Amino acid sequence: MIIVLKPGVTEQEINHIVEKIEKLGLKPWVSKGVQKSIIGVIGEEDVLRVQPLEAFPGVEKVLSILKPFKLVSREFKPDDTIIDVKGVKIGGKQIIVMAGPCAVEKKDLLLEIAREVKKSGAKILRGGAFKPRTSPYSFQGLGEEGLRYLREVAEQTGLLVVTEVMDTRDVSLVEKYTDIFQIGARNMQNFNLLKEVGQSKKPVLLKRGMSSTVKELLMSAEYIASNGNLNIILCERGIRTFTEYTRNTFDIIAVPLVKELSHLPIIVDPSHATGKWGLVRPACKAAVAIGADGLLIEVHPSPEDALSDGVQSIVPERFDALMRELKAVAKAVGREI
Ligand code: PEP
Ligand code: MN
């Protein structure tokens, strides 16, 4: 349920409504927007039906949210959410690029990649220390050592860090080193993991599951939000279809669709969406043109030696050329990069 407040509602009036809702055992979420302020109410709303909430001072109207996702829905918050990560704003005019290797391999290699991507305009360093590999015999990541390298390199270069957490038992460890938690495609519906990162204050990059619908993605975001963390960045990274020549199918229309349904920012991962380095460039251009708030790009100076996802990693020189090209696309759609 959403309580839409009158323009000019006072703090005192808001507090009065909040107290009333809490007394009824429900959870109020106050959202102060540019256009209007609202209070979202989560819980067994039936008790509110007998309460004449419209009669409270400051209340304009009371609406039901018909969608299964509530806190992350556009109805709950009409204005776009901008996630501020140490001054880097995701969801605003600037398109934020996160780049780096698929996996953290060696510290000096990570530093080399970080310096290159920073120079070309990336704001956030990506790299997995815990890798979800199809085969148990493939490189599984460096674990805490990899997290330490990410933090050290981030401090040295002035980049922020996004890295995957795969297990509820590692959330507090990863939290010590990262600026943004990444929840990978394979864990999009690991509900215990979602609840755990929902209890943190750190932003969460939630990747779409490889066989998930947009509704399921938003329901997973709702798990994080309903546990108290609304700092969620969604990510379209391709879904499984019957295509033969790409690793996944880049569901490009998910970007504006998510924006219609939700106030959360959405970024695109062209590397996993296509699985081929040669397709990363056109996928990035399309993503920016259609309104993505950011990109997550795998970059490696020597893709043939990469310990994971070399075939979809671009070399720093191509990344630099791509960033230049994207500036023009961003400008054409009223954004900047
Ligand atoms: C990754 O970002 O390296 C990754 C494993 O992505 P996904 O979870 O989308 O497959
Ligand atoms: Mn990868």
XYZ file of C-alpha atoms and ligand atoms in Angstrom:
348
model
C 0.000 0.000 0.000
C 1.151 3.523 -0.743
C 0.142 6.615 1.169
C 0.588 9.624 -1.095
C 1.301 12.748 0.914
C 0.040 16.244 0.147
C 2.539 18.777 -1.159
C 3.854 20.729 1.826
C 3.240 17.938 4.333
C 5.071 18.635 7.593
C 7.621 16.399 9.360
C 5.237 16.245 12.306
C 2.404 14.953 10.128
C 4.717 12.327 8.571
C 5.895 11.180 12.012
C 2.315 10.895 13.202
C 1.385 8.598 10.288
C 4.583 6.553 10.690
C 3.860 5.990 14.392
C 0.332 4.867 13.617
C 1.525 2.356 11.008
C 4.190 0.970 13.339
C 1.652 0.600 16.126
C -0.365 -1.609 13.803
C 2.685 -3.886 13.385
C 3.463 -2.798 9.811
C 6.663 -1.438 8.275
C 6.550 2.105 6.864
C 9.084 3.368 4.275
C 9.128 7.105 3.843
C 10.269 8.238 0.417
C 10.683 11.955 -0.163
C 10.587 12.686 -3.876
C 10.958 15.788 -5.986
C 7.379 15.525 -7.257
C 5.751 14.029 -4.201
C 6.495 12.231 -0.983
C 4.976 8.918 -0.152
C 4.938 6.315 2.591
C 5.062 2.708 1.449
C 3.560 0.168 3.806
C 4.735 -3.421 3.775
C 3.113 -6.255 5.715
C -0.391 -7.591 6.240
C -2.174 -4.512 4.990
C -5.656 -5.722 5.855
C -5.512 -4.004 9.246
C -5.200 -0.712 7.412
C -8.404 -1.156 5.482
C -10.448 -0.383 8.570
C -8.289 2.644 9.405
C -9.439 5.830 7.689
C -5.892 6.781 6.674
C -7.229 9.378 4.254
C -8.458 11.271 7.289
C -4.944 11.825 8.612
C -3.545 15.329 8.138
C -1.051 15.444 5.273
C -2.535 12.482 3.396
C -3.680 13.030 -0.200
C -4.701 9.481 -1.111
C -4.080 5.828 -0.342
C -3.283 3.370 -3.158
C -2.675 -0.345 -3.369
C 0.471 -1.597 -5.160
C -0.861 -4.327 -7.378
C 2.549 -5.583 -8.521
C 4.170 -8.419 -6.557
C 7.261 -6.280 -6.048
C 6.551 -3.281 -3.857
C 9.568 -1.361 -2.524
C 11.410 -1.575 -5.831
C 8.380 -0.622 -7.928
C 7.947 2.648 -9.769
C 4.626 3.130 -7.960
C 6.420 3.117 -4.631
C 8.936 5.711 -5.789
C 8.186 7.683 -8.972
C 11.647 9.324 -9.123
C 14.714 7.437 -10.340
C 16.933 6.157 -7.565
C 20.512 7.357 -7.728
C 22.946 5.179 -5.813
C 25.811 7.199 -4.388
C 28.897 5.030 -3.903
C 31.555 7.235 -2.293
C 30.594 10.087 -4.626
C 30.173 7.960 -7.777
C 26.505 8.288 -8.686
C 24.830 5.387 -10.469
C 21.467 6.157 -12.060
C 22.033 9.860 -12.771
C 23.051 11.628 -15.966
C 26.482 10.025 -16.072
C 26.824 6.470 -17.348
C 29.146 4.636 -14.960
C 31.581 2.118 -16.391
C 32.846 -0.781 -14.288
C 35.730 -2.627 -15.917
C 38.415 -5.161 -15.135
C 39.271 -8.818 -15.478
C 36.743 -11.602 -15.039
C 38.864 -12.992 -12.200
C 41.550 -11.436 -10.033
C 44.718 -13.310 -11.029
C 47.908 -11.520 -9.927
C 48.301 -8.219 -8.129
C 50.584 -6.535 -10.661
C 48.321 -7.628 -13.521
C 45.294 -6.224 -11.696
C 47.133 -2.948 -11.114
C 48.077 -2.735 -14.786
C 44.456 -3.292 -15.885
C 43.126 -0.867 -13.271
C 45.485 1.898 -14.407
C 44.457 1.393 -18.028
C 40.705 1.357 -17.443
C 40.904 4.329 -15.093
C 42.812 6.289 -17.724
C 40.063 5.530 -20.243
C 37.304 6.705 -17.899
C 36.132 3.707 -15.850
C 35.087 4.585 -12.297
C 34.809 1.118 -10.780
C 37.167 -1.872 -10.906
C 35.527 -5.266 -11.390
C 37.146 -8.630 -10.679
C 36.068 -11.869 -9.066
C 37.886 -13.334 -6.073
C 35.229 -16.021 -5.683
C 34.410 -17.437 -9.116
C 31.270 -19.468 -9.885
C 32.758 -21.904 -12.438
C 30.828 -24.580 -14.284
C 33.652 -27.040 -13.709
C 35.102 -27.734 -10.243
C 38.464 -28.185 -12.003
C 38.513 -24.616 -13.374
C 40.190 -21.740 -11.515
C 37.982 -20.938 -8.522
C 39.451 -17.531 -7.641
C 42.011 -16.345 -5.099
C 39.538 -15.858 -2.265
C 40.608 -13.367 0.424
C 43.969 -12.790 -1.260
C 42.078 -11.587 -4.346
C 39.897 -9.302 -2.227
C 43.024 -7.790 -0.687
C 44.508 -7.093 -4.129
C 41.268 -5.440 -5.232
C 41.272 -3.125 -2.206
C 44.960 -2.257 -2.519
C 44.703 -1.563 -6.243
C 41.549 0.502 -5.735
C 43.327 2.636 -3.131
C 46.329 3.067 -5.435
C 44.298 4.078 -8.475
C 41.308 5.895 -6.982
C 38.820 3.387 -8.390
C 35.989 1.759 -6.447
C 35.541 -2.016 -6.239
C 32.726 -4.351 -7.268
C 33.227 -8.046 -6.582
C 31.088 -11.132 -6.312
C 29.965 -12.775 -3.086
C 28.756 -16.339 -3.641
C 28.066 -17.590 -0.139
C 26.256 -16.260 2.926
C 29.308 -17.278 4.989
C 31.499 -14.830 3.036
C 29.305 -11.721 3.191
C 31.104 -10.089 6.128
C 34.515 -10.943 4.659
C 33.689 -9.487 1.227
C 32.066 -6.462 2.891
C 35.418 -5.570 4.498
C 37.062 -5.117 1.089
C 34.434 -4.163 -1.463
C 32.420 -1.027 -2.217
C 29.652 -2.899 -4.047
C 28.573 -6.524 -3.582
C 27.989 -8.413 -6.820
C 25.352 -11.142 -6.750
C 26.015 -13.299 -9.795
C 23.504 -14.740 -12.239
C 23.722 -18.185 -10.646
C 22.818 -16.780 -7.250
C 20.035 -14.399 -8.262
C 17.537 -16.605 -6.461
C 19.751 -17.614 -3.553
C 17.282 -16.076 -1.154
C 19.415 -16.504 1.952
C 22.260 -14.649 0.243
C 19.849 -11.894 -0.838
C 18.582 -11.533 2.741
C 22.141 -11.382 4.041
C 23.279 -8.570 1.704
C 19.919 -6.909 2.365
C 21.039 -6.445 5.943
C 24.152 -4.593 4.855
C 24.224 -0.906 3.970
C 26.594 -1.475 1.035
C 25.181 -1.248 -2.510
C 24.368 -4.507 -4.269
C 24.798 -5.196 -7.996
C 22.167 -7.825 -8.709
C 22.693 -9.711 -11.968
C 19.774 -11.270 -13.790
C 19.703 -15.036 -13.551
C 20.484 -16.779 -16.807
C 16.975 -18.252 -17.021
C 15.095 -15.574 -15.121
C 12.303 -13.280 -16.152
C 12.342 -9.557 -15.451
C 9.650 -10.123 -12.820
C 11.851 -12.675 -11.052
C 14.769 -10.232 -11.155
C 12.629 -7.569 -9.508
C 11.301 -10.050 -6.927
C 14.905 -10.872 -6.017
C 15.627 -7.152 -5.668
C 12.577 -6.971 -3.391
C 14.233 -9.558 -1.103
C 17.223 -7.252 -0.680
C 15.047 -4.149 -0.266
C 12.661 -5.716 2.222
C 15.622 -6.606 4.414
C 16.487 -2.929 4.649
C 18.879 -2.241 1.765
C 17.456 -0.180 -1.095
C 20.890 0.473 -2.636
C 20.376 -1.945 -5.493
C 21.765 -1.752 -9.022
C 20.212 -4.210 -11.456
C 22.191 -5.804 -14.274
C 21.081 -7.300 -17.585
C 23.728 -9.887 -18.520
C 21.913 -11.977 -21.095
C 19.630 -14.959 -20.778
C 19.674 -18.510 -22.126
C 17.783 -19.034 -25.353
C 18.291 -21.314 -28.340
C 21.019 -19.219 -29.958
C 24.110 -21.084 -31.113
C 26.606 -18.351 -31.808
C 26.478 -16.276 -28.646
C 26.963 -17.351 -25.017
C 23.650 -15.760 -24.051
C 20.956 -13.606 -25.637
C 21.286 -9.940 -24.755
C 17.736 -8.986 -23.753
C 18.194 -5.327 -24.581
C 14.564 -4.363 -24.102
C 14.848 -5.393 -20.441
C 16.584 -2.041 -19.863
C 13.672 0.304 -20.642
C 11.229 -2.295 -19.328
C 12.923 -2.336 -15.935
C 12.945 1.452 -15.941
C 9.195 1.454 -16.515
C 8.579 -1.037 -13.709
C 11.168 0.080 -11.176
C 12.939 3.176 -9.884
C 16.241 1.288 -9.534
C 19.182 1.877 -11.887
C 20.025 -0.828 -14.411
C 23.371 -1.495 -16.062
C 24.378 -3.878 -18.859
C 27.126 -6.515 -18.921
C 27.920 -6.913 -22.633
C 30.712 -9.425 -21.934
C 28.542 -12.180 -20.466
C 25.535 -11.156 -22.579
C 27.418 -11.985 -25.782
C 30.369 -14.159 -24.738
C 32.457 -12.817 -27.619
C 34.897 -9.931 -27.436
C 34.000 -8.820 -30.956
C 30.374 -8.272 -29.968
C 31.115 -6.230 -26.842
C 31.466 -2.956 -28.751
C 28.092 -3.014 -30.590
C 26.361 -4.307 -27.442
C 27.766 -1.382 -25.421
C 26.638 1.153 -28.005
C 23.133 -0.298 -28.047
C 23.021 -0.417 -24.226
C 23.929 3.248 -23.901
C 21.482 4.232 -26.651
C 18.602 2.403 -24.969
C 19.165 4.011 -21.578
C 21.465 1.801 -19.499
C 22.868 3.576 -16.435
C 26.194 1.811 -16.645
C 28.276 -0.966 -18.168
C 30.204 -3.877 -16.677
C 32.989 -4.821 -19.089
C 35.641 -7.530 -18.888
C 39.090 -6.221 -19.827
C 42.328 -8.240 -19.966
C 45.640 -7.321 -21.634
C 46.279 -10.885 -22.703
C 42.899 -12.607 -23.181
C 44.478 -15.850 -24.403
C 46.191 -16.234 -21.021
C 43.188 -15.185 -18.895
C 42.222 -17.727 -16.238
C 38.550 -17.176 -17.045
C 36.405 -15.643 -19.786
C 39.286 -14.694 -22.092
C 37.121 -15.093 -25.207
C 34.831 -12.291 -24.127
C 37.497 -9.970 -22.684
C 38.648 -6.931 -24.619
C 42.201 -5.579 -24.511
C 42.807 -2.142 -22.916
C 43.422 -0.448 -26.295
C 39.998 -1.574 -27.542
C 38.459 -0.522 -24.262
C 39.942 2.944 -24.696
C 38.639 3.258 -28.264
C 35.239 2.005 -27.124
C 35.017 4.603 -24.352
C 35.716 7.371 -26.864
C 33.030 6.058 -29.182
C 30.512 5.748 -26.357
C 30.885 9.437 -25.515
C 29.145 10.335 -28.775
C 26.360 7.787 -28.223
C 25.818 9.042 -24.676
C 25.668 12.643 -25.880
C 23.075 11.730 -28.507
C 20.728 10.449 -25.792
C 21.333 13.300 -23.354
C 23.769 11.460 -21.112
C 27.492 11.593 -20.485
C 30.123 8.985 -19.850
C 31.092 -12.340 -13.756
O 30.694 -11.167 -13.669
O 32.280 -12.652 -13.943
C 30.087 -13.432 -13.719
C 30.395 -14.638 -13.265
O 28.900 -13.056 -14.220
P 27.464 -13.807 -14.252
O 27.108 -14.075 -12.821
O 26.587 -12.809 -14.921
O 27.648 -15.069 -15.057
Mn 33.285 -13.501 -16.289
